[in-house]
Backbone as numpy.savetxt, mean C-alpha at the origin, in Angstrom:
# Nx Ny Nz CAx CAy CAz Cx Cy Cz
8.13 3.54 16.49 7.69 3.88 15.14 7.45 5.37 15.07
7.67 6.01 13.92 7.24 7.38 13.79 6.32 7.53 12.60
5.44 8.48 12.75 4.53 8.85 11.67 4.70 10.34 11.42
4.60 10.74 10.19 4.50 12.18 9.88 3.06 12.45 9.52
2.42 13.30 10.28 1.03 13.62 10.05 0.93 14.91 9.25
0.44 14.81 8.02 0.32 15.98 7.16 -0.65 17.00 7.74
-1.58 16.52 8.54 -2.64 17.38 9.06 -2.08 18.46 9.99
-1.12 18.10 10.85 -0.60 19.09 11.79 0.92 19.16 11.78
1.54 18.56 10.74 2.99 18.67 10.53 3.81 18.26 11.75
3.41 17.21 12.43 4.19 16.78 13.57 4.59 15.31 13.43
5.56 14.93 14.26 6.01 13.54 14.28 5.52 12.90 15.57
4.87 11.77 15.46 4.30 11.09 16.61 5.03 9.77 16.82
5.58 9.58 18.00 6.26 8.32 18.32 5.28 7.38 19.02
5.21 6.16 18.54 4.31 5.18 19.12 5.10 3.97 19.62
4.82 3.48 20.80 5.54 2.34 21.34 5.07 1.02 20.75
5.87 -0.01 20.92 5.51 -1.40 20.62 5.32 -1.70 19.15
5.85 -0.86 18.29 5.82 -1.14 16.85 7.16 -0.75 16.25
7.57 -1.35 15.14 8.91 -1.10 14.58 9.08 0.32 14.07
10.33 0.70 13.88 10.65 2.02 13.36 10.33 2.13 11.87
10.24 3.37 11.43 10.23 3.73 10.01 8.96 3.34 9.26
7.82 3.61 9.85 6.56 3.58 9.10 5.99 4.99 9.13
5.39 5.41 8.04 4.84 6.76 7.94 3.40 6.67 7.45
2.51 7.38 8.12 1.11 7.42 7.71 0.70 8.88 7.52
0.16 9.20 6.35 -0.26 10.56 6.03 -1.72 10.53 5.60
-2.63 11.01 6.45 -4.05 11.07 6.04 -4.25 12.18 5.03
-5.29 12.03 4.21 -5.65 13.06 3.22 -4.46 13.46 2.35
-3.72 12.45 1.91 -2.55 12.70 1.05 -2.98 13.23 -0.31
-4.13 12.74 -0.80 -4.71 13.24 -2.05 -6.08 13.81 -1.77
-6.58 14.61 -2.69 -7.89 15.24 -2.54 -9.00 14.33 -3.07
-10.23 14.70 -2.77 -11.37 13.97 -3.32 -11.35 14.00 -4.84
-11.01 15.15 -5.43 -10.95 15.27 -6.89 -9.88 14.33 -7.45
-8.72 14.25 -6.79 -7.66 13.36 -7.27 -8.06 11.89 -7.11
-8.75 11.58 -6.03 -9.24 10.21 -5.84 -10.20 9.84 -6.97
-11.11 10.73 -7.29 -12.07 10.48 -8.38 -11.33 10.29 -9.70
-10.29 11.08 -9.91 -9.50 10.97 -11.14 -8.83 9.61 -11.25
-8.26 9.15 -10.15 -7.60 7.84 -10.14 -8.60 6.73 -10.45
-9.73 6.75 -9.76 -10.75 5.72 -9.96 -11.22 5.71 -11.42
-11.40 6.88 -11.99 -11.85 6.97 -13.39 -10.84 6.33 -14.33
-9.56 6.67 -14.17 -8.53 6.14 -15.05 -8.37 4.63 -14.89
-8.42 4.15 -13.66 -8.26 2.71 -13.42 -9.41 1.94 -14.06
-10.62 2.45 -13.88 -11.80 1.73 -14.38 -11.93 1.76 -15.90
-11.32 2.75 -16.54 -11.43 2.81 -18.00 -10.24 2.12 -18.69
-9.34 1.53 -17.92 -8.23 0.79 -18.52 -8.78 -0.39 -19.32
-8.19 -0.71 -20.46 -8.70 -1.83 -21.27 -8.63 -3.14 -20.50
-9.56 -4.04 -20.82 -9.67 -5.30 -20.10 -8.36 -6.10 -20.06
-7.55 -6.15 -21.15 -6.29 -6.90 -21.08 -5.30 -6.36 -20.05
-5.50 -5.12 -19.60 -4.61 -4.56 -18.59 -4.83 -5.20 -17.23
-6.01 -5.78 -17.03 -6.34 -6.41 -15.75 -5.81 -7.84 -15.71
-5.28 -8.24 -14.57 -4.94 -9.63 -14.28 -5.91 -10.13 -13.22
-6.66 -11.19 -13.53 -7.65 -11.72 -12.60 -7.03 -12.81 -11.74
-7.02 -12.61 -10.43 -6.59 -13.63 -9.48 -7.82 -14.26 -8.83
-7.62 -15.23 -7.98 -8.75 -15.94 -7.39 -9.55 -15.05 -6.44
-8.88 -14.09 -5.77 -9.58 -13.29 -4.77 -9.60 -11.80 -5.07
-9.00 -11.38 -6.17 -9.00 -9.96 -6.52 -8.47 -9.83 -7.94
-8.47 -8.63 -8.48 -7.82 -8.39 -9.76 -6.88 -7.19 -9.63
-5.94 -7.09 -10.58 -4.90 -6.08 -10.44 -4.42 -5.60 -11.80
-3.71 -4.46 -11.75 -3.04 -3.91 -12.93 -1.58 -3.64 -12.59
-0.68 -3.92 -13.53 0.73 -3.56 -13.42 1.02 -2.39 -14.35
1.66 -1.34 -13.83 2.08 -0.20 -14.64 3.57 0.01 -14.46
4.27 0.17 -15.57 5.73 0.29 -15.54 6.43 -1.00 -15.93
5.66 -2.07 -16.05 6.22 -3.38 -16.39 5.74 -4.44 -15.41
6.12 -5.67 -15.68 5.78 -6.77 -14.78 7.06 -7.26 -14.12
7.21 -7.09 -12.80 8.44 -7.52 -12.11 8.71 -8.99 -12.32
10.00 -9.33 -12.54 10.41 -10.71 -12.80 11.83 -10.89 -12.27
12.15 -12.08 -11.73 13.50 -12.31 -11.21 14.60 -12.05 -12.24
14.31 -12.24 -13.53 15.32 -12.01 -14.56 15.38 -10.55 -15.00
14.47 -9.74 -14.48 14.46 -8.33 -14.83 13.13 -7.90 -15.40
12.68 -6.71 -15.03 11.42 -6.17 -15.53 11.65 -5.42 -16.84
10.89 -5.77 -17.86 10.93 -5.01 -19.11 10.15 -3.73 -18.87
10.87 -2.63 -18.80 10.26 -1.36 -18.40 9.28 -0.85 -19.44
8.17 -0.34 -18.98 7.17 0.31 -19.82 6.97 1.75 -19.35
6.62 2.61 -20.26 6.38 3.99 -19.90 5.12 4.10 -19.04
5.20 4.85 -17.94 4.06 5.04 -17.05 3.28 6.27 -17.51
1.96 6.15 -17.65 1.17 7.29 -18.16 1.20 8.49 -17.22
0.98 9.65 -17.79 1.09 10.90 -17.04 0.17 10.98 -15.84
-1.07 10.47 -15.96 -2.01 10.56 -14.84 -1.50 9.81 -13.62
-0.71 8.76 -13.84 -0.17 7.96 -12.74 1.20 8.49 -12.29
1.99 9.00 -13.24 3.29 9.57 -12.90 3.13 10.74 -11.93
2.01 11.43 -12.05 1.72 12.56 -11.14 1.80 12.13 -9.68
1.26 10.97 -9.37 1.23 10.51 -7.98 2.57 9.91 -7.56
3.29 9.33 -8.51 4.66 8.90 -8.23 5.50 10.10 -7.83
5.33 11.20 -8.55 6.09 12.42 -8.24 5.71 12.97 -6.86
4.42 12.91 -6.53 3.99 13.40 -5.23 4.61 12.59 -4.10
4.62 11.27 -4.26 5.23 10.40 -3.25 6.73 10.67 -3.17
7.38 10.79 -4.33 8.83 11.00 -4.36 9.23 12.32 -3.71
8.33 13.30 -3.69 8.65 14.60 -3.12 8.89 14.53 -1.62
8.51 13.42 -0.97 8.76 13.25 0.46 10.15 12.70 0.75
10.93 12.45 -0.34 12.33 12.03 -0.21 12.52 10.73 0.57
11.55 9.82 0.47 11.73 8.52 1.10 12.55 7.59 0.21
12.61 7.92 -1.10 13.40 7.14 -2.04 14.69 7.89 -2.37
15.79 7.13 -2.52 17.03 7.74 -2.97 16.90 8.11 -4.45
17.71 9.08 -4.89 17.61 9.56 -6.27 17.85 8.47 -7.29
18.72 7.50 -6.93 19.02 6.41 -7.87 17.96 5.31 -7.82
17.02 5.41 -6.87 16.04 4.35 -6.68 14.64 4.91 -6.62
14.35 5.84 -7.52 13.02 6.43 -7.56 12.01 5.39 -8.06
10.74 5.54 -7.71 9.73 4.56 -8.12 9.64 4.41 -9.64
9.54 3.18 -10.10 9.40 2.89 -11.53 8.31 1.86 -11.79
7.50 1.57 -10.76 6.46 0.55 -10.91 5.29 0.87 -9.98
4.09 0.66 -10.50 2.87 0.83 -9.70 2.00 -0.41 -9.87
1.66 -1.03 -8.75 0.73 -2.16 -8.74 -0.59 -1.64 -8.20
-1.65 -1.80 -9.00 -2.98 -1.38 -8.57 -3.81 -2.62 -8.28
-4.20 -2.77 -7.03 -5.07 -3.88 -6.62 -6.49 -3.36 -6.40
-7.45 -4.11 -6.87 -8.85 -3.82 -6.59 -9.37 -4.83 -5.58
-9.89 -4.32 -4.46 -10.47 -5.19 -3.43 -11.96 -4.89 -3.31
-12.79 -5.87 -3.61 -14.21 -5.76 -3.35 -14.46 -6.08 -1.88
-15.59 -5.63 -1.30 -15.89 -6.01 0.08 -15.83 -7.52 0.24
-15.13 -7.97 1.26 -14.98 -9.41 1.49 -13.71 -9.99 0.89
-12.99 -9.22 0.08 -11.73 -9.68 -0.50 -10.55 -9.17 0.31
-9.46 -9.94 0.28 -8.26 -9.55 1.01 -7.04 -10.20 0.40
-5.98 -10.30 1.20 -4.75 -10.92 0.73 -4.07 -11.60 1.92
-3.52 -12.77 1.67 -2.92 -13.55 2.75 -1.63 -12.89 3.23
-1.16 -13.28 4.42 0.05 -12.72 5.00 1.25 -12.99 4.09
2.00 -11.93 3.79 3.11 -12.05 2.85 4.10 -10.92 3.07
5.26 -11.02 2.44 6.19 -9.90 2.35 6.42 -9.61 0.87
6.85 -8.40 0.55 6.99 -8.03 -0.86 8.25 -8.61 -1.50
9.22 -9.02 -0.68 10.33 -9.81 -1.18 11.42 -9.05 -1.92
12.38 -9.80 -2.48 13.60 -9.21 -3.04 13.47 -8.59 -4.43
12.31 -8.74 -5.07 12.16 -8.12 -6.39 12.11 -6.60 -6.31
11.85 -6.08 -5.10 11.64 -4.65 -4.94 12.65 -4.06 -3.95
12.96 -2.78 -4.15 13.70 -2.03 -3.13 12.81 -2.00 -1.88
13.38 -2.19 -0.68 12.55 -2.39 0.52 11.88 -1.13 1.07
11.19 -0.42 0.20 10.32 0.68 0.60 9.03 0.54 -0.21
7.91 0.48 0.49 6.61 0.32 -0.18 5.73 1.51 0.20
5.19 2.20 -0.79 4.29 3.32 -0.54 2.94 3.01 -1.16
1.88 3.20 -0.40 0.54 2.81 -0.85 -0.46 3.93 -0.66
-1.14 4.29 -1.75 -2.25 5.23 -1.71 -3.55 4.42 -1.76
-4.47 4.72 -0.86 -5.75 4.01 -0.82 -6.85 4.89 -1.40
-7.68 4.31 -2.26 -8.78 5.05 -2.89 -10.09 4.27 -2.74
-11.17 4.99 -2.54 -12.50 4.38 -2.58 -13.01 3.84 -1.27
-12.13 3.31 -0.44 -12.55 2.71 0.82 -11.34 2.59 1.75
-11.62 2.46 3.03 -10.57 2.14 4.00 -10.23 0.66 3.91
-9.19 0.25 4.60 -8.96 -1.15 4.90 -8.16 -1.23 6.18
-8.07 -2.42 6.73 -7.25 -2.67 7.91 -6.08 -3.55 7.48
-4.86 -3.03 7.64 -3.66 -3.76 7.26 -3.08 -4.40 8.51
-3.04 -5.73 8.55 -2.59 -6.48 9.71 -1.13 -6.90 9.55
-0.37 -6.88 10.67 1.04 -7.24 10.64 1.33 -8.41 11.59
2.18 -9.32 11.10 2.58 -10.51 11.84 4.10 -10.59 11.84
4.67 -10.96 12.97 6.11 -11.13 13.05 6.53 -12.34 12.22
7.55 -12.16 11.38 8.05 -13.27 10.57 8.72 -14.31 11.47
8.39 -15.58 11.26 8.95 -16.66 12.06 9.81 -17.53 11.17
11.07 -17.73 11.54 11.97 -18.60 10.78 11.78 -20.04 11.23
10.79 -20.66 10.67 10.45 -22.03 11.08 9.81 -22.76 9.91
10.03 -24.05 9.84 9.40 -24.87 8.80 8.05 -25.40 9.26
7.70 -25.15 10.51 6.43 -25.64 11.03 5.29 -24.79 10.47
4.19 -25.46 10.16 3.01 -24.77 9.65 2.11 -24.38 10.82
1.95 -23.08 11.05 1.06 -22.65 12.11 0.56 -21.25 11.79
-0.53 -20.89 12.44 -1.12 -19.58 12.22 -0.29 -18.52 12.93
0.23 -17.51 12.21 1.01 -16.47 12.87 0.14 -15.62 13.79
0.76 -15.03 14.80 0.04 -14.20 15.76 0.00 -12.76 15.26
-1.17 -12.17 15.30 -1.33 -10.78 14.94 -0.62 -9.90 15.96
0.26 -9.00 15.49 0.99 -8.11 16.38 0.32 -6.74 16.49
-0.10 -6.18 15.37 -0.76 -4.87 15.36 -1.34 -4.63 13.97
-2.13 -3.56 13.86 -2.76 -3.23 12.59 -2.68 -1.72 12.37
-2.88 -1.32 11.09 -2.98 0.08 10.72 -4.28 0.27 9.97
-4.99 1.32 10.32 -6.20 1.66 9.58 -5.79 2.59 8.44
-5.93 2.11 7.21 -5.59 2.90 6.04 -6.88 3.54 5.51
-7.02 4.83 5.73 -8.21 5.54 5.28 -8.13 5.81 3.78
-9.27 6.04 3.17 -9.27 6.43 1.76 -8.56 7.77 1.63
-7.81 7.91 0.55 -7.01 9.09 0.22 -5.75 9.24 1.07
-5.42 8.22 1.85 -4.21 8.28 2.68 -3.01 7.68 1.95
-1.83 7.99 2.49 -0.57 7.39 2.03 0.05 6.65 3.19
0.47 5.40 2.97 1.17 4.62 3.97 2.51 4.19 3.40
3.58 4.41 4.17 4.93 4.07 3.74 5.50 3.02 4.68
5.89 1.90 4.12 6.39 0.75 4.87 7.84 0.53 4.47
8.73 0.43 5.45 10.15 0.27 5.14 10.88 -0.33 6.33
12.20 -0.51 6.20 13.04 -0.95 7.30 12.62 -2.28 7.90
12.60 -2.33 9.24 12.27 -3.56 9.97 10.89 -4.06 9.62
9.97 -3.13 9.38 8.60 -3.53 9.05 8.54 -4.26 7.71
9.43 -3.92 6.80 9.50 -4.58 5.49 10.17 -5.95 5.61
11.29 -6.00 6.31 12.12 -7.21 6.32 11.63 -8.29 7.30
11.08 -7.89 8.43 10.84 -8.84 9.51 9.38 -9.05 9.86
8.49 -8.48 9.07 7.06 -8.67 9.32 6.35 -9.05 8.03
5.27 -9.80 8.19 4.35 -10.10 7.10 3.13 -9.20 7.26
2.48 -8.85 6.14 1.27 -8.05 6.24 0.15 -8.70 5.43
-1.07 -8.45 5.85 -2.22 -9.08 5.20 -3.45 -8.20 5.35
-4.48 -8.52 4.56 -5.79 -7.91 4.67 -6.81 -9.04 4.82
-7.58 -9.00 5.88 -8.55 -10.07 6.14 -9.68 -10.03 5.12
-10.21 -11.20 4.81 -11.34 -11.30 3.89 -12.64 -11.09 4.67
-13.04 -9.84 4.76 -14.22 -9.50 5.55 -14.91 -8.29 4.93
-16.20 -8.12 5.23 -16.96 -6.97 4.73 -16.84 -5.77 5.66
-16.49 -6.02 6.92 -16.45 -4.95 7.91 -15.20 -5.09 8.78
-14.82 -3.98 9.40 -13.72 -3.96 10.36 -14.22 -3.31 11.65
-13.74 -3.81 12.77 -14.13 -3.28 14.07 -12.95 -2.54 14.68
-13.18 -1.32 15.12 -12.12 -0.50 15.70 -11.74 -1.04 17.08
-10.46 -1.42 17.20 -9.92 -1.90 18.48 -8.66 -1.09 18.77
-8.75 -0.18 19.72 -7.67 0.78 19.95 -6.37 0.10 20.39
-6.46 -1.03 21.06 -5.25 -1.71 21.52 -4.49 -2.37 20.38
-5.14 -2.55 19.24 -4.53 -3.24 18.09 -4.17 -2.25 16.99
-5.04 -1.30 16.69 -4.82 -0.34 15.61 -3.97 0.81 16.13
-2.76 0.96 15.61 -1.76 1.83 16.24 -1.76 3.27 15.73
-2.47 3.58 14.67 -2.40 4.94 14.13 -3.69 5.73 14.28
-4.58 5.30 15.15 -5.88 5.95 15.27 -5.75 7.42 15.67
-4.73 7.75 16.47 -4.63 9.13 16.98 -4.20 10.14 15.92
-3.77 9.66 14.74 -3.41 10.62 13.68 -4.20 10.37 12.40
-5.26 9.60 12.50 -6.13 9.42 11.34 -6.84 10.74 11.02
-7.29 10.87 9.79 -7.99 12.08 9.37 -9.36 12.21 10.02
-9.99 11.07 10.31 -11.28 11.06 11.00 -11.10 10.56 12.43
-12.14 10.70 13.23 -12.12 10.20 14.60 -12.94 8.92 14.68
-12.39 7.93 15.36 -13.05 6.63 15.48 -13.18 6.27 16.95
-14.23 5.53 17.28 -14.48 5.14 18.66 -14.31 3.63 18.83
-13.97 3.22 20.03 -13.78 1.80 20.35 -15.04 1.01 20.02
-14.85 -0.09 19.29 -15.97 -0.95 18.95 -16.75 -0.52 17.72
-16.38 0.60 17.13 -17.08 1.10 15.94 -16.88 0.13 14.77
-17.96 -0.13 14.04 -17.90 -1.02 12.89 -17.79 -0.19 11.61
-16.78 -0.49 10.81 -16.53 0.23 9.55 -16.84 -0.70 8.39
-17.76 -0.30 7.53 -18.15 -1.11 6.39 -17.24 -0.82 5.21
-16.67 -1.85 4.62 -15.79 -1.68 3.47 -16.58 -1.46 2.18
-15.97 -0.64 1.30 -16.48 -0.50 -0.06 -15.45 -1.06 -1.03
-15.54 -0.66 -2.28 -14.55 -1.08 -3.27 -13.29 -0.23 -3.07
-12.18 -0.88 -2.84 -10.92 -0.17 -2.58 -9.94 -0.42 -3.72
-9.30 0.66 -4.17 -8.17 0.56 -5.09 -6.92 0.97 -4.32
-5.91 0.13 -4.33 -4.64 0.47 -3.69 -3.59 0.67 -4.77
-2.90 1.80 -4.70 -1.80 2.09 -5.62 -0.50 1.87 -4.86
0.16 0.76 -5.14 1.42 0.44 -4.47 2.56 0.88 -5.36
3.28 1.89 -4.90 4.32 2.55 -5.70 5.68 2.14 -5.17
6.52 1.52 -6.05 7.79 0.94 -5.59 8.88 1.13 -6.65
10.09 0.77 -6.25 11.22 0.75 -7.17 11.62 -0.69 -7.43
11.68 -1.07 -8.69 12.17 -2.39 -9.11 13.62 -2.22 -9.56
14.59 -2.74 -8.79 16.01 -2.51 -9.13 16.44 -3.15 -10.44
15.94 -4.35 -10.71 16.42 -5.09 -11.87 15.48 -4.90 -13.05
15.90 -4.07 -14.01 15.09 -3.81 -15.19 15.94 -3.93 -16.44
15.26 -4.11 -17.56 15.97 -4.11 -18.83 16.24 -2.68 -19.26
17.21 -2.50 -20.14 17.50 -1.16 -20.65 16.48 -0.71 -21.67
15.78 -1.67 -22.25 14.74 -1.36 -23.23 13.49 -0.91 -22.51
12.95 0.25 -22.89 11.70 0.73 -22.31 10.63 0.72 -23.39
9.54 0.00 -23.08 8.45 -0.10 -24.04 7.45 1.03 -23.82
6.95 1.57 -24.90 5.89 2.58 -24.82 4.58 1.92 -25.19
3.68 1.85 -24.23 2.40 1.19 -24.44 1.36 2.25 -24.81
0.73 2.11 -25.96 -0.23 3.11 -26.40 -1.55 2.96 -25.73
């Protein structure tokens, strides 16, 4: 796997994990993080979709197998799409056109899943408000019901950018455990050496309210673009 560390502009190769994941600490500033939180929290209530374990917002449209009816993305959010796109991880014909914002309260998470065929297989995520631990499991082609084995994890710090693509997108599932705290385990968390902060073995990290901005390209869209006031 390689990571590009914005802090010292170097590429770090790590063993025992798939290729083509990128982690950038301090991708946005504290002021930009505050700006994102403010805009998300002042969104009108109908913009929120309430799920059983979290709530979320869709910007740019709602992805659907028959095609996403495109909506105009507001300027405050387009700013961060442009920042992510400046790293040239997306092809010019497949620039991001959708942002999913998930709100995770302490103790909330998401079950092991893959993002699937509705999206171009590159996922970029900005974390705001709190860290989280993103766990990865090898995809098993089996009809048997069993608990997948944890292969490794990434510590996503607040204000960081994480880019998931290639083998990690196609052949692994990812999840966030439903817990209030995370314990630093160096043998499991693979990006500790390039995190913005320093962490020690066995350290307990308390979660706060986290907003994740998942920025992606939806290939199948309608030609009609709606402008939402």
